[in-house]
XYZ file of C-alpha atoms in Angstrom:
577
model
C -9.513 -20.181 34.508
C -9.442 -24.293 31.939
C -6.562 -24.999 29.648
C -6.434 -22.592 26.510
C -7.645 -25.999 24.729
C -11.131 -25.232 26.251
C -11.623 -22.411 24.562
C -12.232 -24.333 21.232
C -15.685 -24.300 22.995
C -19.257 -25.956 21.686
C -20.011 -26.301 17.627
C -23.271 -23.333 17.584
C -25.879 -24.391 14.419
C -25.342 -20.757 11.969
C -28.398 -19.284 11.982
C -29.228 -17.308 8.455
C -30.740 -14.167 8.623
C -31.373 -11.226 5.982
C -28.394 -8.203 5.660
C -29.776 -4.448 5.451
C -27.875 -3.331 2.656
C -26.751 0.197 3.859
C -25.716 2.353 -0.172
C -23.730 4.918 2.136
C -22.503 5.785 5.764
C -24.165 9.240 5.770
C -20.693 10.498 6.020
C -19.356 10.834 2.150
C -15.905 11.746 3.415
C -16.031 7.740 5.965
C -17.303 5.984 1.864
C -14.177 7.301 0.564
C -12.008 6.505 3.433
C -13.834 2.722 3.591
C -15.181 1.857 -0.366
C -11.608 2.315 -1.583
C -9.974 -1.124 -2.608
C -6.530 -1.627 -4.020
C -6.752 -3.674 -7.012
C -11.291 -3.867 -6.713
C -11.965 -0.068 -6.914
C -11.422 1.459 -10.958
C -10.822 5.133 -11.537
C -13.963 5.958 -12.555
C -15.426 4.537 -8.984
C -12.695 6.574 -7.445
C -13.683 9.369 -9.465
C -17.250 9.339 -8.113
C -16.391 8.940 -3.966
C -13.758 11.451 -4.078
C -16.461 14.256 -5.694
C -18.596 13.449 -2.757
C -16.218 13.301 -0.352
C -14.430 17.043 -1.823
C -18.076 18.590 -1.779
C -18.929 17.428 1.982
C -15.461 18.605 3.371
C -12.919 19.633 0.738
C -9.607 19.643 3.968
C -10.948 16.423 4.803
C -10.593 14.925 1.232
C -8.019 16.228 0.682
C -6.081 14.509 3.867
C -7.804 11.300 3.459
C -6.303 11.643 -0.819
C -2.853 11.751 0.972
C -3.658 8.847 3.522
C -4.426 6.978 0.998
C -0.844 7.460 -0.593
C 0.904 7.149 2.698
C 3.151 4.444 3.131
C 4.389 5.163 6.827
C 2.492 5.935 9.750
C -1.328 4.939 9.904
C -1.863 5.414 5.822
C -3.377 2.587 3.660
C -0.083 2.535 0.816
C -2.694 1.916 -2.296
C -0.980 3.751 -5.112
C -2.961 2.849 -7.635
C -5.806 4.698 -5.888
C -4.124 7.817 -4.808
C -2.690 7.952 -8.531
C -6.888 8.207 -9.831
C -7.500 10.320 -6.911
C -4.264 12.559 -8.198
C -5.691 12.564 -11.889
C -9.609 13.625 -10.515
C -7.916 16.401 -8.978
C -5.731 17.766 -11.995
C -9.299 18.075 -13.539
C -11.206 19.330 -11.081
C -8.591 21.075 -8.581
C -5.808 22.100 -10.447
C -4.102 24.365 -8.271
C -4.530 22.515 -5.072
C -3.362 19.462 -6.486
C -0.443 21.683 -7.760
C 0.497 23.155 -4.525
C 0.402 19.807 -2.453
C 2.569 18.195 -4.548
C 6.153 18.468 -2.092
C 3.797 17.050 0.729
C 2.097 14.375 -1.656
C 5.745 12.940 -1.755
C 5.959 13.052 1.793
C 3.102 10.366 2.142
C 4.660 8.308 -0.345
C 7.913 9.216 -2.145
C 9.312 11.307 -4.927
C 8.638 8.941 -8.046
C 5.227 9.420 -7.240
C 5.837 13.322 -9.576
C 6.745 12.631 -12.193
C 4.540 9.098 -13.038
C 1.113 11.973 -11.974
C 2.647 14.174 -14.389
C 3.193 10.897 -16.843
C -0.453 10.470 -15.935
C -2.004 12.848 -17.374
C 0.154 13.310 -20.220
C -0.538 9.815 -21.446
C -3.418 8.098 -19.213
C -3.456 5.392 -16.815
C -0.653 2.994 -17.220
C -2.048 -0.430 -18.454
C 0.734 -3.281 -16.626
C -1.810 -6.535 -17.878
C -2.097 -5.401 -21.312
C -1.394 -8.292 -23.658
C 0.448 -7.925 -26.919
C -2.201 -8.350 -28.920
C -0.102 -7.978 -32.030
C 1.137 -11.511 -32.646
C -0.850 -14.368 -31.665
C 1.795 -17.199 -29.748
C 2.843 -19.580 -32.664
C 6.055 -21.803 -32.103
C 8.279 -20.041 -34.150
C 7.271 -16.974 -32.651
C 10.831 -16.337 -30.905
C 12.474 -17.032 -34.350
C 10.299 -15.023 -35.872
C 10.581 -12.336 -33.164
C 15.097 -12.588 -33.572
C 14.533 -12.150 -37.664
C 12.082 -9.434 -37.394
C 15.140 -7.233 -35.051
C 17.682 -8.526 -36.909
C 15.573 -7.263 -40.450
C 16.887 -3.365 -40.327
C 17.871 -1.489 -37.775
C 17.768 1.664 -39.384
C 14.620 1.073 -39.689
C 13.643 0.102 -35.853
C 16.086 3.441 -35.013
C 13.922 5.499 -37.267
C 10.872 4.579 -35.668
C 12.067 4.980 -32.410
C 13.623 8.577 -32.974
C 9.545 9.185 -34.450
C 8.090 7.824 -31.400
C 10.698 10.147 -29.336
C 9.976 13.076 -31.550
C 5.804 12.489 -30.932
C 6.555 12.037 -27.177
C 8.001 15.208 -27.293
C 5.629 17.304 -29.449
C 2.790 15.615 -27.075
C 4.973 17.634 -24.541
C 5.366 20.900 -26.006
C 1.928 21.090 -27.172
C 0.030 20.564 -23.965
C 2.108 22.399 -22.695
C 1.406 25.574 -24.458
C -1.648 25.095 -24.442
C -3.289 23.719 -21.098
C -2.156 26.274 -18.143
C -3.331 23.390 -15.385
C -0.664 20.920 -17.112
C 2.080 23.673 -17.096
C 1.280 24.826 -13.804
C 1.884 20.819 -12.672
C 4.654 20.414 -15.029
C 6.898 24.011 -13.674
C 5.642 22.427 -9.884
C 7.916 18.995 -10.043
C 10.455 20.561 -12.307
C 10.769 23.220 -9.215
C 10.399 20.775 -6.840
C 13.654 18.267 -7.922
C 15.883 21.268 -8.941
C 14.939 22.897 -5.518
C 15.789 19.809 -3.558
C 18.949 18.974 -6.094
C 20.369 22.214 -5.615
C 20.573 21.774 -2.343
C 21.466 18.163 -1.940
C 25.128 19.271 -3.812
C 25.858 22.095 -1.286
C 25.172 19.446 1.566
C 27.443 17.100 -0.694
C 29.772 19.160 -1.298
C 29.941 20.329 2.811
C 29.982 16.858 4.028
C 26.730 16.819 5.165
C 25.195 13.286 3.911
C 22.428 12.679 6.064
C 20.726 16.056 5.095
C 20.793 13.829 1.573
C 17.342 13.861 -0.271
C 16.367 11.254 -2.220
C 15.547 13.516 -5.279
C 18.488 12.025 -7.154
C 17.287 8.363 -6.610
C 13.717 9.444 -8.261
C 15.107 12.075 -10.832
C 14.396 10.393 -14.300
C 17.814 9.755 -15.752
C 18.328 11.089 -19.312
C 16.721 9.033 -21.792
C 14.993 6.952 -19.802
C 11.620 6.529 -20.362
C 10.275 8.641 -17.916
C 12.465 11.913 -19.609
C 11.478 10.300 -23.150
C 8.321 10.741 -22.034
C 7.919 14.235 -20.174
C 10.863 15.577 -21.136
C 11.673 16.502 -16.806
C 15.998 16.209 -16.731
C 15.740 18.914 -19.644
C 13.392 21.419 -17.680
C 15.086 20.141 -14.072
C 18.364 21.147 -15.845
C 17.615 24.296 -17.465
C 16.598 25.476 -13.461
C 19.749 24.038 -12.169
C 22.215 25.975 -14.966
C 20.661 28.614 -16.124
C 21.272 30.558 -19.147
C 23.258 33.258 -17.278
C 25.200 30.735 -14.602
C 27.873 30.697 -17.406
C 29.013 32.338 -20.520
C 29.834 29.832 -22.334
C 25.743 29.495 -22.310
C 25.492 32.623 -24.265
C 26.132 32.236 -27.452
C 24.993 28.485 -28.475
C 21.525 27.430 -29.748
C 18.512 26.291 -28.069
C 19.409 22.678 -28.487
C 23.006 22.953 -27.986
C 22.632 24.250 -24.827
C 19.809 22.180 -23.728
C 22.330 19.333 -24.901
C 25.363 20.623 -22.369
C 22.805 21.152 -19.184
C 21.254 17.455 -19.843
C 24.716 15.903 -19.488
C 26.030 18.570 -16.767
C 22.701 17.057 -14.733
C 24.066 13.849 -15.407
C 27.586 14.309 -14.070
C 27.576 16.637 -12.051
C 24.356 16.012 -10.222
C 23.260 12.762 -10.583
C 26.044 10.399 -10.742
C 27.779 11.589 -7.722
C 24.833 11.816 -5.612
C 23.377 8.852 -6.246
C 26.611 7.336 -5.409
C 26.790 8.821 -1.662
C 23.217 7.848 -1.228
C 24.675 4.158 -2.185
C 22.273 3.265 -3.682
C 21.966 -0.561 -4.951
C 21.345 -0.127 -8.701
C 24.630 1.243 -8.816
C 26.261 -0.973 -6.993
C 24.711 -3.982 -9.347
C 25.316 -1.540 -12.309
C 28.818 -1.427 -11.370
C 29.052 -5.091 -10.877
C 30.552 -4.198 -7.598
C 27.867 -6.789 -5.596
C 30.432 -7.407 -2.137
C 30.156 -4.075 -1.786
C 26.457 -3.487 -1.560
C 25.882 -1.971 1.691
C 22.230 -4.374 2.588
C 21.592 -2.494 5.328
C 20.581 0.734 3.227
C 18.599 -1.860 0.688
C 14.773 -1.208 0.762
C 12.641 -3.889 1.527
C 10.744 -3.065 -2.002
C 14.565 -3.277 -3.329
C 15.193 -6.275 -1.021
C 12.296 -8.962 -2.461
C 12.856 -7.259 -6.088
C 16.593 -8.395 -6.711
C 16.838 -10.860 -4.344
C 17.362 -13.384 -7.003
C 20.275 -10.667 -7.853
C 22.081 -10.532 -4.835
C 21.869 -14.213 -3.868
C 23.326 -15.047 -7.250
C 26.813 -12.755 -7.062
C 27.174 -12.076 -3.391
C 25.611 -15.161 -1.064
C 28.000 -14.668 0.782
C 27.265 -11.169 1.808
C 23.918 -11.657 1.970
C 24.424 -15.235 4.372
C 26.655 -12.339 6.507
C 23.891 -9.639 6.336
C 21.525 -12.124 7.769
C 23.447 -13.314 10.278
C 24.332 -9.687 11.722
C 20.378 -9.238 11.000
C 19.737 -12.744 13.691
C 22.535 -11.318 16.208
C 21.093 -8.349 16.410
C 23.465 -6.159 14.763
C 21.735 -5.089 11.633
C 18.242 -4.678 10.766
C 16.330 -5.540 8.037
C 13.600 -3.020 6.223
C 9.790 -3.541 6.271
C 9.043 0.261 6.386
C 7.301 -0.646 2.894
C 6.765 -3.958 3.525
C 3.138 -5.213 3.749
C 2.170 -8.315 5.125
C 0.269 -9.612 2.015
C 3.792 -9.407 -0.095
C 5.381 -11.938 2.862
C 2.385 -14.267 2.928
C 1.450 -14.209 -0.867
C 5.055 -15.293 -1.548
C 5.253 -18.147 1.165
C 2.171 -19.511 -0.389
C 4.114 -19.187 -3.392
C 7.153 -21.373 -1.957
C 9.199 -18.143 -2.624
C 9.990 -17.749 1.490
C 13.300 -17.639 2.174
C 15.467 -15.983 5.286
C 15.230 -12.836 4.683
C 11.535 -12.599 4.415
C 10.746 -14.952 7.615
C 13.092 -12.211 9.094
C 11.380 -9.110 7.460
C 8.082 -10.805 8.956
C 9.270 -10.971 12.900
C 10.332 -7.801 12.577
C 7.030 -6.463 11.539
C 5.416 -7.892 13.863
C 7.639 -6.869 16.695
C 7.569 -2.806 14.931
C 3.896 -2.703 15.744
C 3.544 -4.217 19.122
C 7.289 -2.157 20.527
C 5.095 -2.467 23.614
C 2.053 -2.069 22.780
C -0.561 -5.032 22.182
C -3.932 -5.345 20.457
C -5.321 -6.731 24.113
C -7.631 -9.383 23.959
C -8.804 -9.126 19.873
C -9.627 -12.092 16.931
C -9.727 -11.380 13.614
C -12.367 -12.926 11.837
C -11.273 -14.675 7.683
C -12.623 -15.804 4.493
C -11.840 -16.084 1.128
C -13.926 -15.681 -1.796
C -14.000 -18.248 -4.304
C -11.260 -16.929 -6.513
C -9.401 -19.857 -5.553
C -5.748 -18.784 -5.028
C -5.179 -17.439 -1.573
C -1.725 -15.725 -3.077
C -3.834 -13.826 -4.723
C -3.540 -9.955 -2.813
C -7.255 -9.841 -0.964
C -6.770 -13.328 -0.579
C -3.155 -12.949 1.105
C -4.513 -9.970 2.752
C -7.255 -11.409 4.953
C -4.662 -13.860 5.794
C -1.822 -11.615 6.031
C -3.346 -9.110 8.370
C -6.077 -11.974 10.824
C -2.160 -13.591 11.376
C -0.953 -10.642 11.766
C -3.613 -9.622 14.720
C -3.341 -12.898 15.931
C 0.530 -12.687 16.959
C -0.551 -9.029 17.946
C -3.526 -10.060 20.976
C -3.203 -11.409 24.205
C -3.362 -14.496 26.302
C -5.970 -16.719 25.771
C -7.011 -15.209 22.104
C -3.212 -15.010 20.917
C -2.433 -17.392 17.906
C -6.136 -18.105 17.117
C -8.644 -16.992 14.368
C -11.989 -17.483 13.374
C -13.344 -18.928 9.755
C -15.802 -17.840 8.050
C -17.386 -22.038 7.911
C -21.092 -22.893 9.246
C -19.623 -23.461 12.884
C -17.481 -20.316 13.301
C -14.572 -22.372 14.983
C -11.394 -20.813 16.459
C -7.895 -22.611 15.200
C -4.965 -22.574 17.146
C -2.459 -21.248 14.283
C 0.262 -23.089 15.042
C 4.320 -23.148 13.876
C 7.157 -21.057 14.591
C 8.021 -19.674 11.203
C 5.379 -17.753 9.015
C 5.523 -21.306 6.668
C 4.420 -23.534 10.179
C 2.444 -21.034 10.332
C 0.322 -21.030 7.118
C 0.710 -24.381 7.111
C -1.497 -25.049 9.881
C -4.158 -22.643 8.943
C -4.423 -24.310 5.071
C -6.705 -26.741 5.688
C -9.547 -24.745 7.966
C -9.645 -21.529 5.241
C -9.675 -23.935 2.235
C -12.529 -25.234 4.279
C -14.244 -21.827 4.659
C -14.184 -20.511 0.309
C -17.069 -18.825 -0.043
C -18.814 -19.641 3.117
C -21.513 -16.699 4.488
C -20.655 -15.069 7.319
C -22.947 -15.160 9.908
C -21.812 -12.007 12.010
C -24.395 -13.254 15.089
C -23.433 -16.636 15.423
C -19.357 -15.598 15.473
C -21.151 -13.597 18.637
C -22.430 -15.953 19.995
C -19.044 -18.900 19.160
C -17.035 -16.065 21.222
C -19.380 -15.931 24.208
C -19.727 -19.923 24.528
C -16.146 -20.216 24.336
C -16.190 -17.584 26.795
C -18.075 -19.425 29.284
C -16.840 -23.040 28.578
C -13.712 -21.520 29.620
C -14.775 -19.763 32.861
C -12.955 -16.578 30.613
C -13.294 -13.626 33.659
C -14.921 -10.428 32.461
C -10.982 -9.116 31.882
C -10.111 -11.708 29.288
C -13.309 -11.202 26.955
C -12.636 -9.912 23.601
C -12.546 -6.958 23.387
C -12.310 -5.962 19.783
C -13.468 -8.801 16.418
C -11.698 -7.412 13.431
C -13.682 -9.249 10.427
C -11.812 -9.724 7.583
C -12.971 -10.713 3.601
C -12.437 -10.288 0.063
C -16.243 -10.681 -0.014
C -18.894 -8.223 0.003
C -20.322 -8.785 3.908
C -23.973 -8.514 2.516
C -23.240 -10.897 -0.438
C -25.663 -13.291 -0.569
C -28.358 -11.897 2.321
C -25.605 -14.711 5.019
C -24.818 -11.681 7.394
C -26.845 -11.159 10.674
C -25.406 -7.380 11.164
C -28.524 -6.332 10.171
C -30.062 -3.364 12.529
C -29.461 -1.364 15.400
C -31.574 -3.656 17.438
C -29.424 -6.683 16.897
C -26.632 -4.628 18.778
C -29.152 -4.399 20.864
C -29.655 -7.987 21.325
C -26.008 -9.345 20.953
C -24.997 -6.426 23.884
C -27.912 -7.918 26.007
C -26.803 -11.860 25.669
C -23.108 -10.846 26.482
C -24.500 -8.668 29.244
C -26.441 -11.421 30.856
C -23.508 -13.470 31.063
C -22.027 -10.876 32.976
C -20.068 -9.687 29.763
C -19.521 -6.049 27.532
C -20.101 -6.917 23.618
C -16.783 -6.819 21.665
C -16.417 -4.074 19.278
C -16.103 -5.127 15.455
C -13.698 -3.366 13.046
C -15.005 -4.552 9.258
C -11.688 -4.375 7.302
C -12.952 -4.744 3.862
C -9.526 -6.579 1.718
C -10.749 -7.299 -1.794
C -14.939 -6.419 -2.259
C -14.908 -3.841 -4.707
C -17.747 -2.094 -1.797
C -20.954 -0.270 -2.998
C -22.397 -0.875 0.111
C -21.338 -0.292 4.372
C -22.396 -2.234 7.152
C -22.384 0.363 9.034
C -23.589 4.642 9.420
C -21.152 6.770 10.182
C -22.132 7.309 14.293
C -22.380 3.716 14.854
C -21.518 3.480 17.992
C -19.087 0.021 19.141
C -17.773 -0.282 15.183
C -14.836 0.402 12.722
C -14.912 0.663 9.005
C -11.463 0.518 7.334
C -10.047 -0.940 4.187
C -6.804 -1.752 2.692
C -4.202 -4.453 2.871
C -1.335 -2.079 4.767
C 0.087 -2.829 8.362
C -0.174 0.902 9.505
C -4.105 0.617 9.968
C -3.888 -1.938 12.880
C -1.641 0.949 14.277
C -5.296 3.111 14.102
C -6.416 0.059 17.301
C -3.481 -0.300 19.427
C -4.256 0.434 22.986
C -6.841 2.680 21.832
C -8.482 4.088 24.311
C -12.524 6.020 23.817
C -15.856 5.342 22.032
C -15.338 3.822 18.688
C -16.981 4.890 16.207
C -16.173 4.710 11.962
C -16.198 8.323 11.814
C -13.865 8.749 15.042
C -11.147 5.199 13.459
C -11.313 7.844 10.067
C -10.654 11.171 12.303
C -7.532 9.661 13.987
C -6.518 7.990 10.820
C -5.611 11.885 9.298
C -4.874 13.789 12.486
C -1.580 12.818 12.159
C 0.731 16.786 12.413
C 2.075 15.406 8.330
C -1.853 16.824 7.264
C -1.339 20.161 8.721
C 0.946 21.743 5.432
C -2.385 20.302 3.133
C -4.157 23.111 1.729
C -7.082 23.464 -0.359
C -6.820 26.004 -2.695
C -9.618 26.036 -5.333
């Protein structure tokens, strides 16, 4: 075979064809699986898709809701989409939601339980809400300080009134709404049972058996506690009145005060110390004692500046251990686009580089995607560091590293000639730099998928590629709807047959296609559920790549969705109402 450079092949003129718009794959469950994208699908649309899927197959839909949240296995790690689905379930199937809460926590984390409760009470959080009460004013910092100093007593009174109002909201809802009461009791029972068990394990010296309930249980007087009164509910379950004579003849207020204090002093504080949570060491200013190997990937990224500031030598020592193989940097909850976005914004550091390398090696782990290639395209949003664009780039890079020669380290962009680009460099920053110009050039370019296949075929012929080295699967990654503007070419079964005929005429099998939506608020689908040699996925998670690692058998969108929710972790889910 010719040198790999020959794989760049001759230019091919782009063809423009009309795109047949398909509003549904024909399977409402598959529409839910494909059309929900983090940050792009509003809660109302999640509810619409969920209603259609539930009417079709409630149990499969319940699995898909959990798959939306799952941070491990083959899940999407779409937290906001999951919360929107949970609120819909509370409105339409509250008993099923309550019955599966404990299982839900295994797909995400225990923090999801108080968060769902909070949102049922107070509605979705608006993390990007602007403060419109005070327009920009050059004197604003000074005026703010003056306002803070005017009347501390008035501020304290306002806080007390707000807390009383929040408490009344919880109590009124609990008394009047049986569905909310069921959900509330289930959340409180779950935390109380876990914490009681964890205390027993701690006393027996069985620290490895301790759950993360103490980490995610609301702290006393935290925002969660004030908005839900969960600490009191949990404390009452762990320390009921009948558990001690001292509680028998005191008022409800005094009893609540005592058990809340015991929850903090005897349960949360000692358990959090055993768990070696970074926040415990940070609060106590014991930076040099931080066990960095136990710091989660999200916390590592969130606190990295604080770690560097207070314990630079400790961080350096930990990274040395990672480089020499004596320690591992956590990557379980890390998402590829987060690392790429940081690198594009100049915030990449050695820890992030080691996380990227660990991510690639963990996914590979003796398995490969085979002969695959990614086709990456960006919309005209102008900021590749934002999640959709960063996700297209990150997943494209990840796929290129997991592929096999001669396609390893190559991607195709959405420009008019569908050029193959060699990814160069040893570090993530260097690799991104080698793709900067091609990606800028293809912003808003229309994907001509027919031309992509023609390009792959011409490259294979020009390079004298053996049959067993032909691209087996093409991943199409974009934050645009694939039929946007009528520039696509994946029009019908006839076109599939045309592509297949072209490849077979040259002695090759036509590649399969994975349509991967990383940002478009999809209201259409490129193919139907039973379409052979095609798949539909969406989202930012690296876990979805696992669906295609050394995959054998017939590829259809329905089959891939079924594989995604086939793990044993889904067996305990049950539909109650």
